[in-house]
Short mmCIF file of C-alpha atoms in Angstrom, two decimals:
data_model
loop_
_atom_site.label_atom_id
_atom_site.label_comp_id
_atom_site.label_asym_id
_atom_site.label_seq_id
_atom_site.Cartn_x
_atom_site.Cartn_y
_atom_site.Cartn_z
CA MET A 745 180.09 33.95 2.32
CA GLU A 746 180.38 37.21 4.23
CA PHE A 747 176.70 38.11 4.01
CA ARG A 748 175.60 34.92 5.77
CA HIS A 749 178.01 35.71 8.61
CA LEU A 750 176.26 39.07 9.10
CA VAL A 751 172.93 37.30 9.26
CA ARG A 752 174.26 34.60 11.59
CA GLN A 753 175.52 37.25 13.99
CA GLY A 754 172.11 38.94 14.00
CA ARG A 755 173.48 42.05 12.30
CA PHE A 756 171.16 41.71 9.26
CA THR A 757 167.49 40.85 9.91
CA GLY A 758 165.69 42.44 6.94
CA PRO A 759 164.36 41.27 3.58
CA THR A 760 167.00 40.01 1.15
CA SER A 761 165.63 41.51 -2.06
CA GLY A 762 168.54 43.08 -3.94
CA VAL A 763 171.18 41.57 -1.63
CA CYS A 764 174.23 39.94 -3.31
CA PRO A 765 172.95 40.40 -6.87
CA GLY A 766 173.50 37.42 -9.16
CA TYR A 767 173.40 34.83 -6.37
CA THR A 768 170.51 32.43 -6.00
CA GLN A 769 168.25 33.01 -3.03
CA ALA A 770 166.17 30.18 -1.61
CA ASN A 771 162.94 29.55 0.29
CA LEU A 772 162.82 27.18 3.25
CA VAL A 773 160.47 24.54 4.60
CA ILE A 774 161.56 22.42 7.58
CA VAL A 775 159.44 19.46 8.70
CA PRO A 776 160.04 16.54 11.07
CA GLN A 777 161.32 13.38 9.37
CA ALA A 778 157.92 11.69 9.72
CA TYR A 779 156.55 14.14 7.15
CA ALA A 780 159.61 14.42 4.92
CA TYR A 781 158.57 11.69 2.47
CA ASP A 782 155.16 13.25 1.89
CA PHE A 783 156.76 16.65 1.35
CA LEU A 784 159.40 15.35 -1.06
CA LEU A 785 156.71 13.45 -2.97
CA LEU A 786 154.50 16.58 -3.11
CA ALA A 787 157.44 18.38 -4.70
CA GLN A 788 158.12 15.53 -7.12
CA ARG A 789 154.48 15.57 -8.22
CA ASN A 790 154.26 19.36 -8.41
CA PRO A 791 157.69 20.52 -9.58
CA ARG A 792 156.47 23.82 -11.06
CA PRO A 793 155.31 25.41 -7.77
CA CYS A 794 157.71 23.31 -5.63
CA PRO A 795 161.15 23.22 -7.30
CA ILE A 796 163.46 21.61 -4.73
CA LEU A 797 167.02 22.92 -4.89
CA GLU A 798 168.45 20.79 -2.09
CA VAL A 799 167.36 18.56 0.81
CA SER A 800 169.39 18.41 4.03
CA ASP A 801 170.36 15.16 5.67
CA VAL A 802 168.14 14.29 8.65
CA GLY A 803 169.06 16.51 11.61
CA SER A 804 171.79 18.35 9.74
CA ARG A 805 171.99 22.13 9.67
CA GLN A 806 174.47 22.01 6.77
CA LEU A 807 174.16 21.84 2.99
CA GLN A 808 176.36 20.17 0.38
CA GLU A 809 175.45 21.75 -2.91
CA PHE A 810 174.12 25.29 -2.57
CA ALA A 811 176.27 26.62 0.25
CA GLN A 812 179.41 25.88 2.23
CA ASP A 813 179.83 27.38 5.72
CA VAL A 814 176.10 27.58 6.28
CA ASP A 815 173.87 27.09 9.33
CA LEU A 816 170.25 26.50 8.35
CA ALA A 817 169.10 27.47 11.87
CA THR A 818 170.64 30.96 11.79
CA ASP A 819 171.43 32.07 8.23
CA PHE A 820 167.97 33.16 7.16
CA PRO A 821 167.36 36.73 8.42
CA ARG A 822 163.96 35.75 9.83
CA TYR A 823 161.93 32.56 10.25
CA ARG A 824 158.34 31.61 10.89
CA VAL A 825 157.46 28.84 13.35
CA TYR A 826 154.10 27.10 12.99
CA GLN A 827 152.62 24.73 15.55
CA ASN A 828 149.53 22.77 14.51
CA GLY A 829 149.12 25.12 11.54
CA LYS A 830 149.25 28.32 13.67
CA LEU A 831 152.02 30.94 13.47
CA VAL A 832 153.57 31.08 16.94
CA ALA A 833 156.85 32.97 16.44
CA GLU A 834 158.95 34.95 13.92
CA PRO A 835 162.46 34.63 15.33
CA THR A 836 165.74 35.60 13.66
CA ALA A 837 167.19 32.16 14.48
CA VAL A 838 165.69 28.75 15.23
CA ASP A 839 168.49 26.99 17.12
CA ASP A 840 166.17 26.84 20.16
CA TYR A 841 163.58 24.96 18.11
CA TRP A 842 165.98 22.60 16.34
CA GLN A 843 165.21 18.87 16.55
CA ASN A 844 167.39 15.94 15.53
CA ASP A 845 164.62 14.69 13.24
CA PHE A 846 164.35 17.90 11.19
CA VAL A 847 164.67 17.77 7.41
CA ALA A 848 165.17 21.10 5.60
CA PHE A 849 164.01 21.69 2.03
CA LEU A 850 165.53 24.56 0.03
CA ILE A 851 163.10 25.70 -2.64
CA GLY A 852 163.76 27.80 -5.74
CA CYS A 853 162.60 31.42 -5.63
CA SER A 854 161.38 33.80 -8.31
CA PHE A 855 164.06 36.35 -7.34
CA SER A 856 166.37 34.30 -9.59
CA PHE A 857 164.26 34.64 -12.71
CA GLU A 858 163.29 38.26 -12.05
CA ALA A 859 166.91 39.30 -12.52
CA GLU A 860 166.87 37.57 -15.90
CA LEU A 861 163.58 39.21 -16.91
CA VAL A 862 164.97 42.64 -16.05
CA ALA A 863 168.12 41.83 -18.05
CA ALA A 864 165.80 41.02 -20.98
CA GLY A 865 164.25 44.48 -20.74
CA ILE A 866 161.05 43.56 -18.91
CA GLU A 867 160.05 45.90 -16.09
CA MET A 868 159.21 44.31 -12.74
CA ARG A 869 156.34 46.56 -11.77
CA HIS A 870 156.42 45.62 -8.06
CA THR A 871 160.16 46.42 -7.95
CA SER A 872 159.58 49.79 -9.61
CA LEU A 873 156.93 50.54 -6.99
CA GLY A 874 159.01 49.21 -4.10
CA VAL A 875 156.38 46.68 -3.01
CA ASN A 876 156.05 42.89 -2.79
CA VAL A 877 154.96 40.91 -5.85
CA PRO A 878 151.20 40.19 -5.76
CA MET A 879 150.29 36.54 -5.11
CA TYR A 880 146.93 34.81 -5.45
CA ASN A 881 145.28 31.57 -4.40
CA THR A 882 143.93 29.68 -7.42
CA ASN A 883 141.50 26.87 -8.11
CA LEU A 884 144.28 24.71 -9.62
CA PRO A 885 144.50 21.58 -7.46
CA LEU A 886 147.91 20.17 -6.59
CA ARG A 887 148.53 16.50 -7.13
CA SER A 888 148.27 15.30 -3.53
CA ALA A 889 150.98 13.33 -1.71
CA GLY A 890 150.09 11.29 1.36
CA ARG A 891 148.71 13.73 3.93
CA LEU A 892 149.55 16.82 1.87
CA GLN A 893 147.26 18.54 -0.60
CA GLY A 894 146.20 22.03 -1.63
CA GLN A 895 145.82 24.46 -4.50
CA MET A 896 148.50 26.29 -6.43
CA VAL A 897 149.47 29.81 -5.43
CA VAL A 898 150.66 32.05 -8.28
CA SER A 899 152.57 35.31 -8.51
CA MET A 900 151.53 37.90 -11.11
CA ARG A 901 153.63 40.33 -13.14
CA PRO A 902 152.16 42.69 -15.76
CA VAL A 903 153.91 42.24 -19.11
CA PRO A 904 153.38 44.31 -22.29
CA ALA A 905 151.86 42.18 -25.07
CA HIS A 906 154.97 42.40 -27.23
CA GLN A 907 157.19 41.11 -24.40
CA VAL A 908 155.08 38.13 -23.31
CA ALA A 909 156.94 35.71 -25.57
CA THR A 910 160.28 36.91 -24.22
CA ALA A 911 159.05 36.51 -20.64
CA VAL A 912 158.03 32.94 -21.41
CA GLN A 913 161.33 32.06 -23.08
CA VAL A 914 163.50 33.58 -20.35
CA THR A 915 161.73 31.82 -17.49
CA ALA A 916 161.15 28.53 -19.33
CA ALA A 917 164.93 28.18 -19.38
CA MET A 918 164.97 28.19 -15.56
CA PRO A 919 162.79 25.25 -14.44
CA ARG A 920 164.54 25.07 -11.06
CA VAL A 921 163.03 28.43 -10.17
CA HIS A 922 159.43 27.76 -11.29
CA GLY A 923 160.05 27.91 -15.05
CA ALA A 924 157.56 29.24 -17.60
CA PRO A 925 154.29 30.97 -16.71
CA ILE A 926 151.35 28.69 -15.86
CA HIS A 927 148.84 31.13 -17.40
CA VAL A 928 148.74 34.31 -19.48
CA GLY A 929 145.70 36.62 -19.36
CA ASP A 930 142.21 36.12 -17.91
CA PRO A 931 142.54 35.76 -14.12
CA MET A 932 139.00 34.35 -13.80
CA ALA A 933 140.15 31.13 -15.46
CA LEU A 934 142.31 30.51 -12.39
CA GLY A 935 139.52 31.43 -9.99
CA ILE A 936 141.06 34.86 -9.28
CA ASN A 937 138.20 37.36 -9.05
CA ASP A 938 140.03 40.61 -8.40
CA LEU A 939 143.66 41.37 -9.24
CA ALA A 940 143.44 44.46 -7.01
CA HIS A 941 143.15 42.28 -3.91
CA PRO A 942 145.98 39.75 -3.85
CA ASP A 943 145.94 37.07 -1.16
CA TYR A 944 149.60 37.78 -0.33
CA GLY A 945 151.91 40.67 -1.22
CA ASP A 946 150.75 43.97 -2.68
CA PRO A 947 148.55 44.96 -5.65
CA VAL A 948 150.25 46.46 -8.71
CA PRO A 949 148.52 48.34 -11.57
CA LEU A 950 148.01 46.80 -15.00
CA ARG A 951 148.57 49.36 -17.74
CA PRO A 952 146.92 49.50 -21.19
CA GLY A 953 148.49 46.98 -23.53
CA GLU A 954 149.72 44.76 -20.68
CA LEU A 955 148.63 41.22 -19.87
CA PRO A 956 148.72 39.70 -16.40
CA VAL A 957 151.23 36.84 -16.50
CA PHE A 958 151.04 34.19 -13.77
CA TRP A 959 153.88 32.00 -12.49
CA PRO A 960 153.73 29.09 -10.02
CA CYS A 961 154.76 30.45 -6.61
CA GLY A 962 156.87 29.06 -3.78
CA VAL A 963 154.17 29.94 -1.27
CA THR A 964 152.32 26.88 -2.63
CA PRO A 965 154.24 24.20 -0.67
CA GLN A 966 154.23 26.31 2.50
CA ASN A 967 150.47 26.59 2.29
CA ALA A 968 150.05 22.87 1.69
CA VAL A 969 152.18 22.04 4.70
CA MET A 970 150.49 24.55 7.00
CA ALA A 971 147.02 23.48 5.92
CA SER A 972 147.85 19.94 7.00
CA GLN A 973 148.40 21.24 10.54
CA LEU A 974 151.62 19.40 11.27
CA PRO A 975 152.69 19.68 14.92
CA LEU A 976 155.74 21.75 13.92
CA VAL A 977 156.82 23.44 10.68
CA ILE A 978 159.47 26.11 10.21
CA THR A 979 159.72 28.32 7.12
CA HIS A 980 161.60 31.48 6.18
CA ALA A 981 159.67 34.70 6.78
CA PRO A 982 158.35 36.09 3.46
CA GLY A 983 161.11 37.97 1.62
CA HIS A 984 163.77 36.85 4.14
CA MET A 985 165.65 34.26 2.06
CA LEU A 986 168.88 32.34 2.28
CA VAL A 987 171.56 33.80 0.03
CA THR A 988 173.40 30.81 -1.46
CA ASP A 989 176.84 30.40 -3.04
CA VAL A 990 175.33 29.50 -6.42
CA LEU A 991 174.98 31.99 -9.25
CA ASN A 992 171.58 32.31 -10.93
CA GLN A 993 173.37 31.52 -14.18
CA LYS A 994 173.92 27.99 -12.87
CA LEU A 995 170.16 27.41 -12.69
CA LYS A 996 169.73 27.84 -16.42
CA ASN A 997 169.14 24.91 -18.70
CA MET B 1364 146.25 0.63 -24.11
CA GLU B 1365 145.97 -2.58 -26.06
CA PHE B 1366 149.64 -3.53 -25.75
CA ARG B 1367 149.54 -3.52 -21.93
CA HIS B 1368 146.55 -5.90 -22.09
CA LEU B 1369 148.64 -8.35 -24.12
CA VAL B 1370 151.39 -8.14 -21.53
CA ARG B 1371 148.94 -8.47 -18.63
CA GLN B 1372 147.50 -11.63 -20.17
CA GLY B 1373 150.99 -13.10 -20.49
CA ARG B 1374 150.82 -13.06 -24.31
CA PHE B 1375 153.85 -10.76 -24.67
CA THR B 1376 156.90 -11.49 -22.53
CA GLY B 1377 159.78 -10.14 -24.63
CA PRO B 1378 161.86 -6.97 -24.77
CA THR B 1379 159.91 -3.82 -25.63
CA SER B 1380 162.46 -2.15 -27.89
CA GLY B 1381 160.60 -0.89 -30.97
CA VAL B 1382 157.16 -1.57 -29.50
CA CYS B 1383 154.54 1.23 -29.83
CA PRO B 1384 156.93 3.74 -31.42
CA GLY B 1385 156.58 7.29 -30.14
CA TYR B 1386 155.33 6.27 -26.70
CA THR B 1387 157.49 6.70 -23.61
CA GLN B 1388 158.79 3.51 -22.04
CA ALA B 1389 159.77 3.43 -18.38
CA ASN B 1390 162.09 1.59 -16.00
CA LEU B 1391 160.85 0.30 -12.64
CA VAL B 1392 162.15 0.13 -9.09
CA ILE B 1393 159.83 -1.06 -6.32
CA VAL B 1394 160.92 -0.84 -2.67
CA PRO B 1395 159.11 -1.21 0.65
CA GLN B 1396 157.88 2.08 2.12
CA ALA B 1397 160.63 2.07 4.75
CA TYR B 1398 163.16 2.71 1.98
CA ALA B 1399 161.03 4.96 -0.22
CA TYR B 1400 162.27 8.24 1.28
CA ASP B 1401 165.91 7.31 0.77
CA PHE B 1402 165.21 6.29 -2.83
CA LEU B 1403 163.24 9.44 -3.65
CA LEU B 1404 166.00 11.54 -2.09
CA LEU B 1405 168.66 9.64 -4.07
CA ALA B 1406 166.75 10.56 -7.22
CA GLN B 1407 166.34 14.19 -6.14
CA ARG B 1408 170.08 14.44 -5.55
CA ASN B 1409 171.04 12.59 -8.74
CA PRO B 1410 168.40 13.58 -11.29
CA ARG B 1411 170.60 12.89 -14.32
CA PRO B 1412 170.94 9.11 -13.81
CA CYS B 1413 167.66 8.84 -11.83
CA PRO B 1414 164.96 10.89 -13.60
CA ILE B 1415 161.73 9.99 -11.81
CA LEU B 1416 158.70 10.05 -14.07
CA GLU B 1417 156.10 9.08 -11.46
CA VAL B 1418 155.81 7.61 -7.96
CA SER B 1419 152.90 5.36 -7.01
CA ASP B 1420 150.89 5.86 -3.85
CA VAL B 1421 151.89 3.41 -1.10
CA GLY B 1422 150.53 -0.05 -1.88
CA SER B 1423 148.87 1.05 -5.11
CA ARG B 1424 149.39 -0.82 -8.39
CA GLN B 1425 147.95 2.12 -10.36
CA LEU B 1426 149.39 5.32 -11.83
CA GLN B 1427 147.82 8.75 -12.26
CA GLU B 1428 149.97 10.52 -14.81
CA PHE B 1429 151.77 8.17 -17.20
CA ALA B 1430 149.12 5.49 -17.72
CA GLN B 1431 145.45 4.78 -17.17
CA ASP B 1432 144.26 1.16 -16.99
CA VAL B 1433 147.61 -0.07 -15.74
CA ASP B 1434 148.64 -2.77 -13.26
CA LEU B 1435 152.22 -2.30 -12.08
CA ALA B 1436 152.39 -5.93 -10.95
CA THR B 1437 151.61 -7.40 -14.38
CA ASP B 1438 152.16 -4.85 -17.15
CA PHE B 1439 155.93 -5.13 -17.48
CA PRO B 1440 156.75 -8.15 -19.71
CA ARG B 1441 159.31 -9.41 -17.19
CA TYR B 1442 160.49 -8.49 -13.70
CA ARG B 1443 163.48 -9.16 -11.49
CA VAL B 1444 163.05 -9.94 -7.80
CA TYR B 1445 165.99 -9.34 -5.46
CA GLN B 1446 166.14 -10.50 -1.86
CA ASN B 1447 168.99 -9.15 0.27
CA GLY B 1448 170.71 -7.98 -2.91
CA LYS B 1449 170.52 -11.38 -4.67
CA LEU B 1450 168.47 -12.09 -7.80
CA VAL B 1451 165.96 -14.81 -6.84
CA ALA B 1452 163.41 -14.76 -9.68
CA GLU B 1453 162.59 -13.32 -13.12
CA PRO B 1454 158.81 -13.72 -13.32
CA THR B 1455 156.43 -12.23 -15.89
CA ALA B 1456 154.21 -10.89 -13.10
CA VAL B 1457 154.76 -10.02 -9.45
CA ASP B 1458 151.25 -10.18 -8.00
CA ASP B 1459 152.45 -13.04 -5.78
CA TYR B 1460 155.15 -10.81 -4.32
CA TRP B 1461 153.03 -7.68 -3.88
CA GLN B 1462 153.01 -6.07 -0.44
CA ASN B 1463 150.76 -3.32 0.89
CA ASP B 1464 153.82 -1.24 1.75
CA PHE B 1465 155.29 -1.25 -1.77
CA VAL B 1466 156.14 2.03 -3.48
CA ALA B 1467 156.83 1.91 -7.23
CA PHE B 1468 159.13 4.38 -8.98
CA LEU B 1469 158.83 4.83 -12.76
CA ILE B 1470 162.13 6.05 -14.16
CA GLY B 1471 162.86 7.68 -17.51
CA CYS B 1472 164.57 5.53 -20.13
CA SER B 1473 166.97 6.31 -22.96
CA PHE B 1474 164.64 4.65 -25.48
CA SER B 1475 162.80 8.00 -25.51
CA PHE B 1476 165.79 10.06 -26.55
CA GLU B 1477 167.15 7.47 -28.97
CA ALA B 1478 164.10 7.97 -31.17
CA GLU B 1479 164.88 11.69 -31.25
CA LEU B 1480 168.55 11.09 -32.05
CA VAL B 1481 167.61 8.85 -34.97
CA ALA B 1482 165.14 11.49 -36.16
CA ALA B 1483 168.06 13.96 -36.08
CA GLY B 1484 170.06 11.68 -38.39
CA ILE B 1485 172.33 10.08 -35.80
CA GLU B 1486 172.82 6.34 -36.17
CA MET B 1487 172.27 4.21 -33.08
CA ARG B 1488 175.07 1.71 -33.62
CA HIS B 1489 173.65 -0.88 -31.20
CA THR B 1490 170.29 -0.73 -32.97
CA SER B 1491 171.95 -1.18 -36.36
CA LEU B 1492 173.74 -4.23 -34.97
CA GLY B 1493 170.66 -5.60 -33.20
CA VAL B 1494 172.33 -5.67 -29.78
CA ASN B 1495 171.88 -3.95 -26.41
CA VAL B 1496 173.49 -0.57 -25.79
CA PRO B 1497 176.85 -0.94 -23.98
CA MET B 1498 176.83 0.25 -20.35
CA TYR B 1499 179.76 0.82 -18.01
CA ASN B 1500 180.39 1.33 -14.31
CA THR B 1501 182.23 4.59 -13.68
CA ASN B 1502 184.20 6.22 -10.88
CA LEU B 1503 181.67 9.08 -10.64
CA PRO B 1504 180.24 8.93 -7.11
CA LEU B 1505 176.53 9.54 -6.60
CA ARG B 1506 175.47 12.00 -3.97
CA SER B 1507 174.39 9.55 -1.26
CA ALA B 1508 170.94 9.54 0.36
CA GLY B 1509 170.46 7.88 3.73
CA ARG B 1510 171.39 4.22 3.28
CA LEU B 1511 171.79 4.49 -0.49
CA GLN B 1512 175.01 5.25 -2.34
CA GLY B 1513 176.93 4.11 -5.39
CA GLN B 1514 178.62 5.18 -8.60
CA MET B 1515 177.05 6.34 -11.82
CA VAL B 1516 176.47 3.84 -14.63
CA VAL B 1517 176.66 5.29 -18.15
CA SER B 1518 175.53 4.14 -21.58
CA MET B 1519 177.76 4.79 -24.60
CA ARG B 1520 176.87 5.60 -28.19
CA PRO B 1521 179.49 6.32 -30.88
CA VAL B 1522 178.81 9.67 -32.57
CA PRO B 1523 180.67 11.17 -35.57
CA ALA B 1524 182.55 14.32 -34.55
CA HIS B 1525 180.37 16.56 -36.69
CA GLN B 1526 177.18 15.24 -35.03
CA VAL B 1527 178.28 15.50 -31.38
CA ALA B 1528 176.80 18.98 -30.95
CA THR B 1529 173.49 17.81 -32.39
CA ALA B 1530 173.46 14.81 -30.07
CA VAL B 1531 174.00 17.12 -27.10
CA GLN B 1532 171.27 19.55 -28.15
CA VAL B 1533 168.68 16.87 -28.88
CA THR B 1534 169.14 15.07 -25.57
CA ALA B 1535 169.64 18.21 -23.45
CA ALA B 1536 166.07 19.12 -24.36
CA MET B 1537 164.86 15.91 -22.66
CA PRO B 1538 166.00 16.10 -19.01
CA ARG B 1539 163.28 13.69 -17.87
CA VAL B 1540 165.03 10.95 -19.83
CA HIS B 1541 168.62 11.58 -18.67
CA GLY B 1542 169.22 14.78 -20.66
CA ALA B 1543 172.57 15.77 -22.15
CA PRO B 1544 175.68 13.53 -22.17
CA ILE B 1545 177.74 13.47 -18.98
CA HIS B 1546 180.99 13.06 -20.92
CA VAL B 1547 182.32 13.15 -24.49
CA GLY B 1548 185.53 11.33 -25.42
CA ASP B 1549 188.24 9.74 -23.25
CA PRO B 1550 186.68 6.80 -21.35
CA MET B 1551 189.65 6.65 -18.93
CA ALA B 1552 188.52 9.91 -17.34
CA LEU B 1553 185.43 8.04 -16.12
CA GLY B 1554 187.46 5.06 -14.94
CA ILE B 1555 186.43 2.96 -17.95
CA ASN B 1556 189.47 0.97 -19.06
CA ASP B 1557 188.16 -0.93 -22.05
CA LEU B 1558 185.17 0.01 -24.19
CA ALA B 1559 185.25 -3.48 -25.71
CA HIS B 1560 184.17 -4.99 -22.40
CA PRO B 1561 181.04 -3.24 -21.13
CA ASP B 1562 179.75 -4.11 -17.65
CA TYR B 1563 176.22 -4.50 -19.03
CA GLY B 1564 174.86 -4.86 -22.56
CA ASP B 1565 176.99 -5.54 -25.62
CA PRO B 1566 180.12 -3.97 -27.11
CA VAL B 1567 179.78 -1.88 -30.27
CA PRO B 1568 182.59 -0.76 -32.59
CA LEU B 1569 183.85 2.82 -32.69
CA ARG B 1570 184.66 3.88 -36.25
CA PRO B 1571 187.28 6.39 -37.41
CA GLY B 1572 186.10 9.94 -36.81
CA GLU B 1573 183.68 8.93 -34.06
CA LEU B 1574 183.79 9.87 -30.40
CA PRO B 1575 182.36 7.78 -27.59
CA VAL B 1576 179.53 9.79 -26.03
CA PHE B 1577 178.38 8.83 -22.53
CA TRP B 1578 174.95 9.41 -21.01
CA PRO B 1579 173.79 8.80 -17.42
CA CYS B 1580 172.02 5.44 -17.32
CA GLY B 1581 168.92 4.18 -15.55
CA VAL B 1582 170.83 1.13 -14.32
CA THR B 1583 172.42 3.52 -11.79
CA PRO B 1584 169.55 3.62 -9.28
CA GLN B 1585 168.94 -0.11 -9.59
CA ASN B 1586 172.57 -0.77 -8.74
CA ALA B 1587 172.49 1.59 -5.78
CA VAL B 1588 169.41 -0.12 -4.37
CA MET B 1589 170.73 -3.64 -4.91
CA ALA B 1590 174.12 -2.80 -3.42
CA SER B 1591 172.38 -1.72 -0.24
CA GLN B 1592 171.01 -5.26 0.11
CA LEU B 1593 167.43 -4.35 0.96
CA PRO B 1594 165.35 -7.33 2.05
CA LEU B 1595 163.18 -7.04 -1.07
CA VAL B 1596 163.48 -5.01 -4.29
CA ILE B 1597 161.64 -5.55 -7.57
CA THR B 1598 162.76 -4.06 -10.88
CA HIS B 1599 161.87 -4.57 -14.52
CA ALA B 1600 164.08 -7.08 -16.36
CA PRO B 1601 166.56 -5.26 -18.61
CA GLY B 1602 164.90 -4.21 -21.87
CA HIS B 1603 161.46 -5.24 -20.61
CA MET B 1604 159.87 -1.84 -19.98
CA LEU B 1605 156.43 -0.47 -19.28
CA VAL B 1606 154.90 1.13 -22.35
CA THR B 1607 153.09 4.25 -21.10
CA ASP B 1608 150.29 6.39 -22.54
CA VAL B 1609 152.58 9.43 -22.83
CA LEU B 1610 154.22 10.45 -26.09
CA ASN B 1611 157.99 11.08 -26.07
CA GLN B 1612 157.18 14.52 -27.43
CA LYS B 1613 155.61 15.35 -24.07
CA LEU B 1614 158.97 14.84 -22.32
CA LYS B 1615 160.60 17.64 -24.24
CA ASN B 1616 161.32 20.99 -22.63
#
């Protein structure tokens, strides 16, 4: 699609929030083939935080299902390159880093369900405030897979008590983009001590009559991979997603 | 559970249809680790015919999620052993064949949704007749994964026209056991020329006012693996499933 051409040519390098409304955006994790089985198994065992949309063929920069005319090495506005678990670069393309043994994993993103929540009349507080959604490390262990393990990361959205059930129903119908909340209410039960200090993103205020609602977050698999200190991992830069050819509607049950 | 002990001791070696009603039964595919990534990717790309319930750790005969006190090498009543794509044995245990590089895949089975269909008032014709469900090869290509490819196998159940919608709704709510039908009506559209001659299982009559309804079938991944002529593959023998600790209810959305 046209937008990916702009990105490929380096003419769009910003966050993709609000771009091409209605189309699914996707997170990215690229690992060498030697680690691909462990990563795919981690996702299979933890589908809520790690909903895989598509897996590339080994070495391929193309996709079959979520986008035609796509180049995985150039069509995200910005990438992050990690060597031995350390961030070493944030380039706008990774053709220079590409290896023939790379496997790319496209992962579902909460942008898809946020559009549905808004359509159901639920305010996205972080959108209203023009900031990133707050995300928190939790004490919920992942089911480990080979060399990969970690804890779940969650995103939080304040929801008025009378809309909690709607929020659950809307997102439960979209399991390929994290699905239903993992927890409603008391943050301490997840090991989150202070909502005002998220581990990623920005804090948002909770108003009287609202409950904090927590969803599994796509940062989870990135963290697990980085914590394992692989020699080389490439991800999208936060907020800088791939815009796919697939409508969010297609991700509904 | 007690039933698996009977199987482990060799005191139950028959088909498991009707055994421990309410509990999920599972299909089995075991491959050497060298092929495990391709198989897991095949399942990721074709979740309808290949719904993975759980993957064992390399070399392990245990499970974490679907059963405690389980031995994957003994707790299926009967197995099939394939060497280079050829059936060489149908033993009641495979401890003698076990290798440290084995990975076992538990795959969802239509037994789980059949119980729900019956509860919804839909007759299972093959059950009424005391025969196996009819299964057919189709012309629907799988999305290939590395060395694995093939066509989808489907199972067929006759459903009265007024109950088709119910059959769709009941099974759509259970994506981990194949989910909704892949096709309703005209078998020719799937490349099936004669319903009276299924490729696996037994024929069942279609009565006036009934439509043939086709679901993705767990024979699909077995066929794909066998067609690729791996040096060694172990599966359950048809109808001889693992009875797990998990209730069918737990597989519902």
